[in-house]
Every structure is written in C-alpha cells, then in structure tokens.
PDB file of C-alpha atoms in Angstrom:
ATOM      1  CA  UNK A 225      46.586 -21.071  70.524  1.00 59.00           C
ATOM      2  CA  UNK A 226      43.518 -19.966  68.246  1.00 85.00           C
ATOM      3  CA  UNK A 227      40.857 -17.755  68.522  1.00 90.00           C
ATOM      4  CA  UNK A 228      38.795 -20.697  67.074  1.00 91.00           C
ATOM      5  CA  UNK A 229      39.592 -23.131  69.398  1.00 91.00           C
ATOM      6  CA  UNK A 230      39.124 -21.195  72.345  1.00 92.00           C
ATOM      7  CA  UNK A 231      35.710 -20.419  70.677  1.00 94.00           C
ATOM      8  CA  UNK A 232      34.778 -24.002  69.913  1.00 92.00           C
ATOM      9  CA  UNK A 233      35.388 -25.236  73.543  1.00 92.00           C
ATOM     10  CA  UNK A 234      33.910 -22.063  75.580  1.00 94.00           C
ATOM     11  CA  UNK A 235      30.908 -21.429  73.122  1.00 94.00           C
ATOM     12  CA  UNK A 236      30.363 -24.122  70.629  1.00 93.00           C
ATOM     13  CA  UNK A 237      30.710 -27.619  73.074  1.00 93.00           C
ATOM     14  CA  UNK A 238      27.320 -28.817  74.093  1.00 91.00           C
ATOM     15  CA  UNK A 239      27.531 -29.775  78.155  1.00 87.00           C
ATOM     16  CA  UNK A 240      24.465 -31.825  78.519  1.00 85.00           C
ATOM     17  CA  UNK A 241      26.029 -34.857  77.127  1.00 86.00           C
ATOM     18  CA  UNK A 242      28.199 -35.434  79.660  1.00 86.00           C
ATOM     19  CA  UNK A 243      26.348 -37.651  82.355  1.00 79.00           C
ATOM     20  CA  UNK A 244      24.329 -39.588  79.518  1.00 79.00           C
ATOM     21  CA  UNK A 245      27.538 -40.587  77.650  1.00 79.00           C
ATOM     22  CA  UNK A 246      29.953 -41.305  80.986  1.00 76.00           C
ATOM     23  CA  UNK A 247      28.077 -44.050  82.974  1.00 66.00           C
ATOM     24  CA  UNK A 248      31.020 -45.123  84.847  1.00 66.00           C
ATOM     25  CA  UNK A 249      34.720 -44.302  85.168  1.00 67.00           C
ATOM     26  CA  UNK A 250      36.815 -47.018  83.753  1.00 68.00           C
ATOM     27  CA  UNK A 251      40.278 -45.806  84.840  1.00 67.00           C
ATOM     28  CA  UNK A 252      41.879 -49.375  83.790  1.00 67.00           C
ATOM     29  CA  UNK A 253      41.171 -48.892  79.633  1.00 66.00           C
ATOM     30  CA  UNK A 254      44.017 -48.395  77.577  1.00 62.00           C
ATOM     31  CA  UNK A 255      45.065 -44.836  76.936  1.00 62.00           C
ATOM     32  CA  UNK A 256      45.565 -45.386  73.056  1.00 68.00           C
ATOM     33  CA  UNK A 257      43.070 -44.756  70.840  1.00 71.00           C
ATOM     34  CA  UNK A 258      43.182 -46.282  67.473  1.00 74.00           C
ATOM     35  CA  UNK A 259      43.044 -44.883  64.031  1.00 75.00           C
ATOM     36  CA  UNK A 260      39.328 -44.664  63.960  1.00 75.00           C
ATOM     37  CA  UNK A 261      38.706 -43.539  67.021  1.00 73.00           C
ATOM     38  CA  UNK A 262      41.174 -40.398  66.657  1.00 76.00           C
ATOM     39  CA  UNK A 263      38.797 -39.776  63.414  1.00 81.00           C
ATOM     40  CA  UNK A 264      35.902 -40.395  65.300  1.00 77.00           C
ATOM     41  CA  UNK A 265      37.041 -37.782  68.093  1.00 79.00           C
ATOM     42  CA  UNK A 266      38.508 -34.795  65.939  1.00 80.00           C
ATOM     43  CA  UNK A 267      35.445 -35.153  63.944  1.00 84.00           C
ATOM     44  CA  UNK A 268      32.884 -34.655  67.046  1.00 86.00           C
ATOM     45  CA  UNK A 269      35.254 -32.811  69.507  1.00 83.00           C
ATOM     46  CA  UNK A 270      32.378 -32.394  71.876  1.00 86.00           C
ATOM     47  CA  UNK A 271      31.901 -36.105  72.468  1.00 86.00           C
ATOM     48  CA  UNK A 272      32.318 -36.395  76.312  1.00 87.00           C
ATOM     49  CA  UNK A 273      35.667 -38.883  77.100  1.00 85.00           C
ATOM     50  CA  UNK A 274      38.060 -39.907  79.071  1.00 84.00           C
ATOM     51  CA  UNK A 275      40.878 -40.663  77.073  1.00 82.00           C
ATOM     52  CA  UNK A 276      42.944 -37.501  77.825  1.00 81.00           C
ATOM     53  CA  UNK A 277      43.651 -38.211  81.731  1.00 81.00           C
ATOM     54  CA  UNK A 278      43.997 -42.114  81.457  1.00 81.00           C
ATOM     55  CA  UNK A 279      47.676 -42.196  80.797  1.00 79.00           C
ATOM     56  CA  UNK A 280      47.725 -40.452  83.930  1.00 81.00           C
ATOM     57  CA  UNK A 281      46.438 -43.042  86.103  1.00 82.00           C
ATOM     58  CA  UNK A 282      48.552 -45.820  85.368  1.00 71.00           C
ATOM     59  CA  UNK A 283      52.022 -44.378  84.685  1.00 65.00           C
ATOM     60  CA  UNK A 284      54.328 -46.987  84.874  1.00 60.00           C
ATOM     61  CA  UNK A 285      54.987 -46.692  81.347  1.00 51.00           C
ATOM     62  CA  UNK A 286      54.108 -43.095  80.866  1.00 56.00           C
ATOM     63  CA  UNK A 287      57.678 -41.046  80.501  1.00 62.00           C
ATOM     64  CA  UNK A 288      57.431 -37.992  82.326  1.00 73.00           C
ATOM     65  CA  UNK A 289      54.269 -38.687  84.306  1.00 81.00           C
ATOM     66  CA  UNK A 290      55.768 -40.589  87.625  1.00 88.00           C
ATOM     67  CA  UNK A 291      55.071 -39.383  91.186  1.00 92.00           C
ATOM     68  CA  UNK A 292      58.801 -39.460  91.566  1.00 93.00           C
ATOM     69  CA  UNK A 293      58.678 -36.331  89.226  1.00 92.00           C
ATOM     70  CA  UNK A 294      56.293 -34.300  91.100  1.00 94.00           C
ATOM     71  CA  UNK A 295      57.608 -34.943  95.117  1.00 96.00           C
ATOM     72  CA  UNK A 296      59.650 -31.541  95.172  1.00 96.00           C
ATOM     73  CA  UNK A 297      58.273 -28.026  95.480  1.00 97.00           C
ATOM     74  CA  UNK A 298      59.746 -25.991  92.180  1.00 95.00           C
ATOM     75  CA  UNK A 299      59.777 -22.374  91.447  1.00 93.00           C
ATOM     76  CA  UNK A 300      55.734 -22.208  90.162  1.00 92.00           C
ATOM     77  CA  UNK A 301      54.524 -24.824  92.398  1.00 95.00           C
ATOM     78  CA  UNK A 302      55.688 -22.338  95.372  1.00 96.00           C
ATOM     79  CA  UNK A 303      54.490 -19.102  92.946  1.00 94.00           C
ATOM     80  CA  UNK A 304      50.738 -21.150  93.184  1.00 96.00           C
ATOM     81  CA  UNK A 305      51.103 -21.655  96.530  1.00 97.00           C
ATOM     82  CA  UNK A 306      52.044 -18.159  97.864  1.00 97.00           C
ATOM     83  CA  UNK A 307      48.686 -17.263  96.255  1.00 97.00           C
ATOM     84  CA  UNK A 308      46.631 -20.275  97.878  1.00 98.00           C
ATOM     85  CA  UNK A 309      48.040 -18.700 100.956  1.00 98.00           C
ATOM     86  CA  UNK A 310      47.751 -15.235 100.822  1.00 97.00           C
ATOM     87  CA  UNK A 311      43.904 -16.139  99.928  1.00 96.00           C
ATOM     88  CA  UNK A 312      43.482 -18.264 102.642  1.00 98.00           C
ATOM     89  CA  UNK A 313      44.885 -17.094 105.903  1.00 97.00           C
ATOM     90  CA  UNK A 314      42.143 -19.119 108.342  1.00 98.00           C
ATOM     91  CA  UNK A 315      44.098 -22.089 108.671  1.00 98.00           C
ATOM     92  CA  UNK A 316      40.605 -23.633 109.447  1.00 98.00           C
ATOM     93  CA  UNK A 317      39.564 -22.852 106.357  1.00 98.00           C
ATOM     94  CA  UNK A 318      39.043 -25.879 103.749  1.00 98.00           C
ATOM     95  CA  UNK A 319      41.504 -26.048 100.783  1.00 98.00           C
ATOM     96  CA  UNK A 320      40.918 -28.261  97.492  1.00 98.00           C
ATOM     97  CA  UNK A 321      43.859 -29.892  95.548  1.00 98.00           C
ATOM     98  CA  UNK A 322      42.497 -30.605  91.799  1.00 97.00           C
ATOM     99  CA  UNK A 323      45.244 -33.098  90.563  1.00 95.00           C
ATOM    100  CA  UNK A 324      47.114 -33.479  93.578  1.00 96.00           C
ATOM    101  CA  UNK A 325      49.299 -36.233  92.350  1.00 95.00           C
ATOM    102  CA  UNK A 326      51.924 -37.581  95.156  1.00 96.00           C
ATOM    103  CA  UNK A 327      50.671 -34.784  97.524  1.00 97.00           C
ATOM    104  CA  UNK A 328      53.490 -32.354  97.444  1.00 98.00           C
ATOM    105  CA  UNK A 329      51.382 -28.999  97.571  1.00 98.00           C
ATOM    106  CA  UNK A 330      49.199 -30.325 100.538  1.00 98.00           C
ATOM    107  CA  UNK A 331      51.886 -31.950 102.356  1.00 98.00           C
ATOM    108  CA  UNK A 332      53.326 -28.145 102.227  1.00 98.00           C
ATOM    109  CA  UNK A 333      50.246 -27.147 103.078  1.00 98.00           C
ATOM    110  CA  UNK A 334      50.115 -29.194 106.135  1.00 98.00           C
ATOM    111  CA  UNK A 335      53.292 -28.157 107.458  1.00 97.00           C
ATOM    112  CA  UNK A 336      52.267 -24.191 107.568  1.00 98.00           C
ATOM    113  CA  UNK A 337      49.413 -25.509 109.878  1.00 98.00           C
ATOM    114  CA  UNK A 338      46.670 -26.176 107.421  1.00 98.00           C
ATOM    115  CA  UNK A 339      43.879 -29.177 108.332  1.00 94.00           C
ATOM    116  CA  UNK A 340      41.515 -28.973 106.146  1.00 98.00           C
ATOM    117  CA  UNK A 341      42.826 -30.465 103.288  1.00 98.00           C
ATOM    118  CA  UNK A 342      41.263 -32.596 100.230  1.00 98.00           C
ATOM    119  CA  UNK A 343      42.579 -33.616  96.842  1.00 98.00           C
ATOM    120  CA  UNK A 344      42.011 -35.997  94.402  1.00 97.00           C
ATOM    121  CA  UNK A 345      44.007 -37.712  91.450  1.00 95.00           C
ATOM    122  CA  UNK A 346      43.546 -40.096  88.876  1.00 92.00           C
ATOM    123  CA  UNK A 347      46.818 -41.678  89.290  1.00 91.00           C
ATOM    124  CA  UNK A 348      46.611 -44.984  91.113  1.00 91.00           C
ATOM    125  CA  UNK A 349      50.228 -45.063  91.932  1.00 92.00           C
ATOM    126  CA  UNK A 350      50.627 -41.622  93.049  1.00 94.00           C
ATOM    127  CA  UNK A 351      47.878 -41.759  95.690  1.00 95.00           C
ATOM    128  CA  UNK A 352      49.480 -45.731  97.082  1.00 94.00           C
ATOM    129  CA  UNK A 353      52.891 -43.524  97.584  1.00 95.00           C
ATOM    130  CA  UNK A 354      51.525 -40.713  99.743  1.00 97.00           C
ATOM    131  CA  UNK A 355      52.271 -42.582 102.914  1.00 96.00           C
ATOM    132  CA  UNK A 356      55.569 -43.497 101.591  1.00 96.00           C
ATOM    133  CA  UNK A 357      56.423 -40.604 100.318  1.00 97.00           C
ATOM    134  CA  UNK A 358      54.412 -37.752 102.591  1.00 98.00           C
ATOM    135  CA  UNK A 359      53.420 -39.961 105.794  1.00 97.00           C
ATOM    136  CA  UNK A 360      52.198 -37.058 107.576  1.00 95.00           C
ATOM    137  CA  UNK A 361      49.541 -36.351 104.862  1.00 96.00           C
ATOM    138  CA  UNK A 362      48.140 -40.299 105.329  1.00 91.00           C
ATOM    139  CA  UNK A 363      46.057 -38.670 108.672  1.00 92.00           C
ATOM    140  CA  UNK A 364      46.127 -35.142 107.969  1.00 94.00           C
ATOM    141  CA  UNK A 365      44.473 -34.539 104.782  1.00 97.00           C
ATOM    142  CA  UNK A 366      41.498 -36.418 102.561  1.00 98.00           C
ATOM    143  CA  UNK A 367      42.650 -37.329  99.722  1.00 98.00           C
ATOM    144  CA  UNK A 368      40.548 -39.612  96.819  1.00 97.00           C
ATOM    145  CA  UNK A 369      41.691 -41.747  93.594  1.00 95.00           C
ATOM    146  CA  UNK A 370      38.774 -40.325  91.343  1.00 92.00           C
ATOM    147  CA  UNK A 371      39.048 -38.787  87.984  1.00 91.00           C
ATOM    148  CA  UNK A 372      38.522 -34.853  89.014  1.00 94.00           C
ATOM    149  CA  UNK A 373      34.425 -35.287  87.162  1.00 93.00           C
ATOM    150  CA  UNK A 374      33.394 -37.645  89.515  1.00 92.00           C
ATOM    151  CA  UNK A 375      34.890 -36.068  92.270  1.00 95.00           C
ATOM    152  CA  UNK A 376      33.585 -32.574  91.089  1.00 96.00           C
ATOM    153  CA  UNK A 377      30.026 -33.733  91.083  1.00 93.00           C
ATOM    154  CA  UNK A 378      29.711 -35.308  94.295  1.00 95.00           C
ATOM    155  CA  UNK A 379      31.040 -32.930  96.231  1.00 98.00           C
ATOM    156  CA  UNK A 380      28.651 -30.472  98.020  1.00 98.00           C
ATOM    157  CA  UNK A 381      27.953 -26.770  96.919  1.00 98.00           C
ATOM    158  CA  UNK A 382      30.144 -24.072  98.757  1.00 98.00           C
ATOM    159  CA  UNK A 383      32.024 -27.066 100.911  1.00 98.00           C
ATOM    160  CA  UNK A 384      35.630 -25.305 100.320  1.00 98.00           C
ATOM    161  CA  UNK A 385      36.859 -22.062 100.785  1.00 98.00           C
ATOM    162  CA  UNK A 386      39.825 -22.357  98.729  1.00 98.00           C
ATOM    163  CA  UNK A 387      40.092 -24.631  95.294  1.00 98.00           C
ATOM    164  CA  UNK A 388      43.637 -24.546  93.471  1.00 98.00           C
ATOM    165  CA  UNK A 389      45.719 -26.522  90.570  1.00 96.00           C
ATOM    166  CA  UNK A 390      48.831 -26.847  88.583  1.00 90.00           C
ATOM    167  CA  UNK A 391      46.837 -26.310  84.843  1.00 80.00           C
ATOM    168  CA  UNK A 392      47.793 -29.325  83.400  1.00 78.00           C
ATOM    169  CA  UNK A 393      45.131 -31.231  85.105  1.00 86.00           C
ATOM    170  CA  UNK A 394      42.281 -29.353  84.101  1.00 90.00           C
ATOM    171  CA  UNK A 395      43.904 -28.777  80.902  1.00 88.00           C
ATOM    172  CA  UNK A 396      43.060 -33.068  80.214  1.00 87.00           C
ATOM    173  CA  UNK A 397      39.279 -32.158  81.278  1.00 92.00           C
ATOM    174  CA  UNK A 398      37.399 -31.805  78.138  1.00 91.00           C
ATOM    175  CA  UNK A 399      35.374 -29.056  77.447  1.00 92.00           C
ATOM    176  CA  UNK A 400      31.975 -30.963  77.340  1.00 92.00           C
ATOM    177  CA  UNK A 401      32.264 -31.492  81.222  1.00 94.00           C
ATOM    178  CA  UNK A 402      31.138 -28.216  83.114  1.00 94.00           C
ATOM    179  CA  UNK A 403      34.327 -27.576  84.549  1.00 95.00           C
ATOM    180  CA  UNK A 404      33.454 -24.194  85.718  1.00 96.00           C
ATOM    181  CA  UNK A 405      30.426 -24.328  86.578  1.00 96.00           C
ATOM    182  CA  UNK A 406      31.459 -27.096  88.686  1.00 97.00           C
ATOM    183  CA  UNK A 407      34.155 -25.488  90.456  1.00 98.00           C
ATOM    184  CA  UNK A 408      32.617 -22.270  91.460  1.00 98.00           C
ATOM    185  CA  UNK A 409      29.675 -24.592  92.429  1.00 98.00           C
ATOM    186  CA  UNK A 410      31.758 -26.147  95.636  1.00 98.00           C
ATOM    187  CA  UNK A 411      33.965 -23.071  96.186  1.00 98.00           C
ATOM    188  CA  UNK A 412      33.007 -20.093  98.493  1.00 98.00           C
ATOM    189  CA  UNK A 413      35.327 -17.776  97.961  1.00 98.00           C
ATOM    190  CA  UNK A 414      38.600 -18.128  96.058  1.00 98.00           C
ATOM    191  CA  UNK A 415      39.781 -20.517  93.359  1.00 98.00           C
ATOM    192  CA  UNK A 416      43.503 -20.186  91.971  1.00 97.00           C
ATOM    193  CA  UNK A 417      44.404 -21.582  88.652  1.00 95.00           C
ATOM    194  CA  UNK A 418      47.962 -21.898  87.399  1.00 92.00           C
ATOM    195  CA  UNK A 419      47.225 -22.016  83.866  1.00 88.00           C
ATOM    196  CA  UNK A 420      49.692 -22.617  80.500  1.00 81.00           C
ATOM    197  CA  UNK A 421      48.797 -20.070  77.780  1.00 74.00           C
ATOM    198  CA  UNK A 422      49.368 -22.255  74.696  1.00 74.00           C
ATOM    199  CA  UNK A 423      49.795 -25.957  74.101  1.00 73.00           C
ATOM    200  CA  UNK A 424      46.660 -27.741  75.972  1.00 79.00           C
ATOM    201  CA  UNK A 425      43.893 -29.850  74.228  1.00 85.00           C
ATOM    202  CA  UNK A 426      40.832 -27.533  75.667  1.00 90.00           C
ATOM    203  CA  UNK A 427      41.745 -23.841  75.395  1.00 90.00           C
ATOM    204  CA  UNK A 428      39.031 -21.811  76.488  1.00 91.00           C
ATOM    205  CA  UNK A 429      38.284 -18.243  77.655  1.00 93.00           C
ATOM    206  CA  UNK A 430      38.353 -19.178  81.113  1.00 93.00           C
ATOM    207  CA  UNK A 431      38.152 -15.217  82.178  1.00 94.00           C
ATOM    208  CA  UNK A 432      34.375 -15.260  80.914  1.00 96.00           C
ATOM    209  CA  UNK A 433      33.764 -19.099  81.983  1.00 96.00           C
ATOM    210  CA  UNK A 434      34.271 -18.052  85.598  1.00 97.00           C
ATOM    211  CA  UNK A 435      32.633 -14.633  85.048  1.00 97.00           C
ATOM    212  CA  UNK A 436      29.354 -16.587  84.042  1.00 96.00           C
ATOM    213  CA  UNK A 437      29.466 -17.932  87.289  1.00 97.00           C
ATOM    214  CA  UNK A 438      29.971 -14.762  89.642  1.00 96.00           C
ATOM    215  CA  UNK A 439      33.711 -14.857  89.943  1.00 97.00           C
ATOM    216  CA  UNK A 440      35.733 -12.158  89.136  1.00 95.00           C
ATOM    217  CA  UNK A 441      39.527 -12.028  88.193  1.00 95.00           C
ATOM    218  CA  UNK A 442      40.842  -9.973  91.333  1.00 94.00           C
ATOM    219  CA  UNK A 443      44.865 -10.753  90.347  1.00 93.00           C
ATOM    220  CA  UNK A 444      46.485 -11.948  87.268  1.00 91.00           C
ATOM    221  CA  UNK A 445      49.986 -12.352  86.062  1.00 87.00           C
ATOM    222  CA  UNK A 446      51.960 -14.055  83.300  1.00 85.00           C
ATOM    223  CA  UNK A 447      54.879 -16.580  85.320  1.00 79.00           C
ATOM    224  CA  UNK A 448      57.153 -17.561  83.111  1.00 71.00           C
ATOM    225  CA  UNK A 449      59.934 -19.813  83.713  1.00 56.00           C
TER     226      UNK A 449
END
C-alpha cells in the first residue's frame, strides 16, 4: 500500500461532491465499466461512484461473492465479534452491521441474547435468503437492502451504541463519501473495524480519520490468518 495513496484518499479527495453527483442509487447498472470510463475514473479518482459495490448486489455471476460463502462463522469473523462483545455487554444496547450480507454475525448476535440489531447490504440476494437461511433473524433484527451511503445518511445521530464490519465493505466505499464522519456521526460509543492492511481500492489513514471526529484507538492488533 502507498504512502501516496493513503494521502490522496484521506487528504487530497474533495467530500462535497458526493450528494450533488449521486441523485439516486441505481443498484441494477452493470458493474463493468468500459474502456473510457476506467480512464475517466483513474484520471479524477475523487469522482463520487458506485461502481465498486455493484457486483456485490447482484451476485449470481460474481465468483466468490455468494451468500452461500459467508453463512458460517470463521476464525476472524468470531476474532470481530469477541470485540463487538466485549464492547457491548448491555444486551439492550443497539448494534450496527455495515455489510451484513446473509446475516451470519447478527444471527450470532441474536443467539447470545442481543435485540437490538440493524444491518444493511447491498446484495439483493443475500438479504431474500435471511429467512431461509437465519429464520430467527427475519423478527429479531432490522435489517435494509441499501448501499451502506444511503443508509449512513439517513440514519439518526448517536442512534447506536455499537457499529462494526468485516473491512471489505467499507473498503468498496470511495473516499469522496464521508465515511467517517458518517459513522462516528450515528455511533455513541464504540465502532470496531476489521480492516485488511494492503490490497483495497481506498486506503486511507483511518487512525486520524476517526481521530478528527473524537474517537480514539483504545485497542489495536494485527490478525493474521
């Protein structure tokens, strides 16, 4: 990962584009760009898009990117999870899923007595399986087929205690979307990122990004599988 990159998106991307460019959330376009549009978007990196979540909401075709792949709880979904826990030990207390696919964390979640519980996903498939697949989440928890920006901004300030995700979700969300800002906006006390230290489109210093916004770094550790 470079230095430069992590410059460009935490210092260099203007956010104010954002809700002048995205008017609506057309999860149904194709996920391909063409030649000149992958010009077009190395050229202005800051241009606010969609295009790197939208093979996740329709993955039939996507290799890799099924709900079938994401039902079990593995060795780092549990290490997140321990964390969300040990953060959060008023079962009242309101939890957020960012990218909660077929539901697996929540329905987890559920079953250690948790009822507060939200998440959203873009994937269209994942969220029609949740019944089938977690049937105790379909009354249990509120979950929402949104891409994680819309969801983000109409959600209230301080309305969950707790906000966690697997990285790769907010790894898609580009850097001209306050992402931070956002998050620490509607969480009150805790947020818990499970984050991959090279190989995503929108590296960024997130230490400082959530240290602009009053949250400080109270445990860190490097999982590795």
């Amino acid at each position: 990962m470079s230095l430069f990159s992590k410059i460009k998106h935490t210092f260099l991307t203007p956010k104010f584009l954002w809700k002048a460019v995205i008017r609506n959330y057309d999860l149904s376009k194709n996920s391909e760009r063409n030649f000149f549009e992958r010009i077009l978007f190395r050229v202005f990196w800051f241009w606010p898009t969609l295009y790197p979540a939208l093979s996740w909401s329709n993955t039939q075709d996507s290799e890799g990117q099924g709900f079938e792949n994401f039902v079990e709880i593995t060795d780092d979904v549990q290490c997140l999870l321990n964390e969300v826990v040990r953060c959060t030990p008023d079962l009242d207390s309101r939890i957020f899923d960012i990218g909660c696919n077929v539901g697996r964390c929540l329905n987890y979640l559920h079953h250690l007595g948790y009822r507060n519980l939200y998440g959203v996903d873009i994937g269209r498939e994942a969220i029609e399986n949740i019944p089938n697949i977690f049937p105790d989440l379909q009354d249990n928890a509120h979950i929402e087929l949104k891409t994680v920006q819309e969801y983000l901004l109409k959600t209230d300030d301080c309305f969950y205690t707790t906000t966690y995700t697997m990285g790769a979700t907010v790894e898609l969300i580009p850097s001209s979307f306050p992402l931070i800002k956002e998050i620490t906006r509607i969480t009150s006390k805790y947020v818990c990122f499970m984050i991959s230290y090279n190989g995503h489109l929108y590296p960024r210093f997130w230490e400082y990004e959530f240290s602009r916004h009053s949250f400080i770094l109270v445990k860190k550790f490097m999982y590795s599988l």
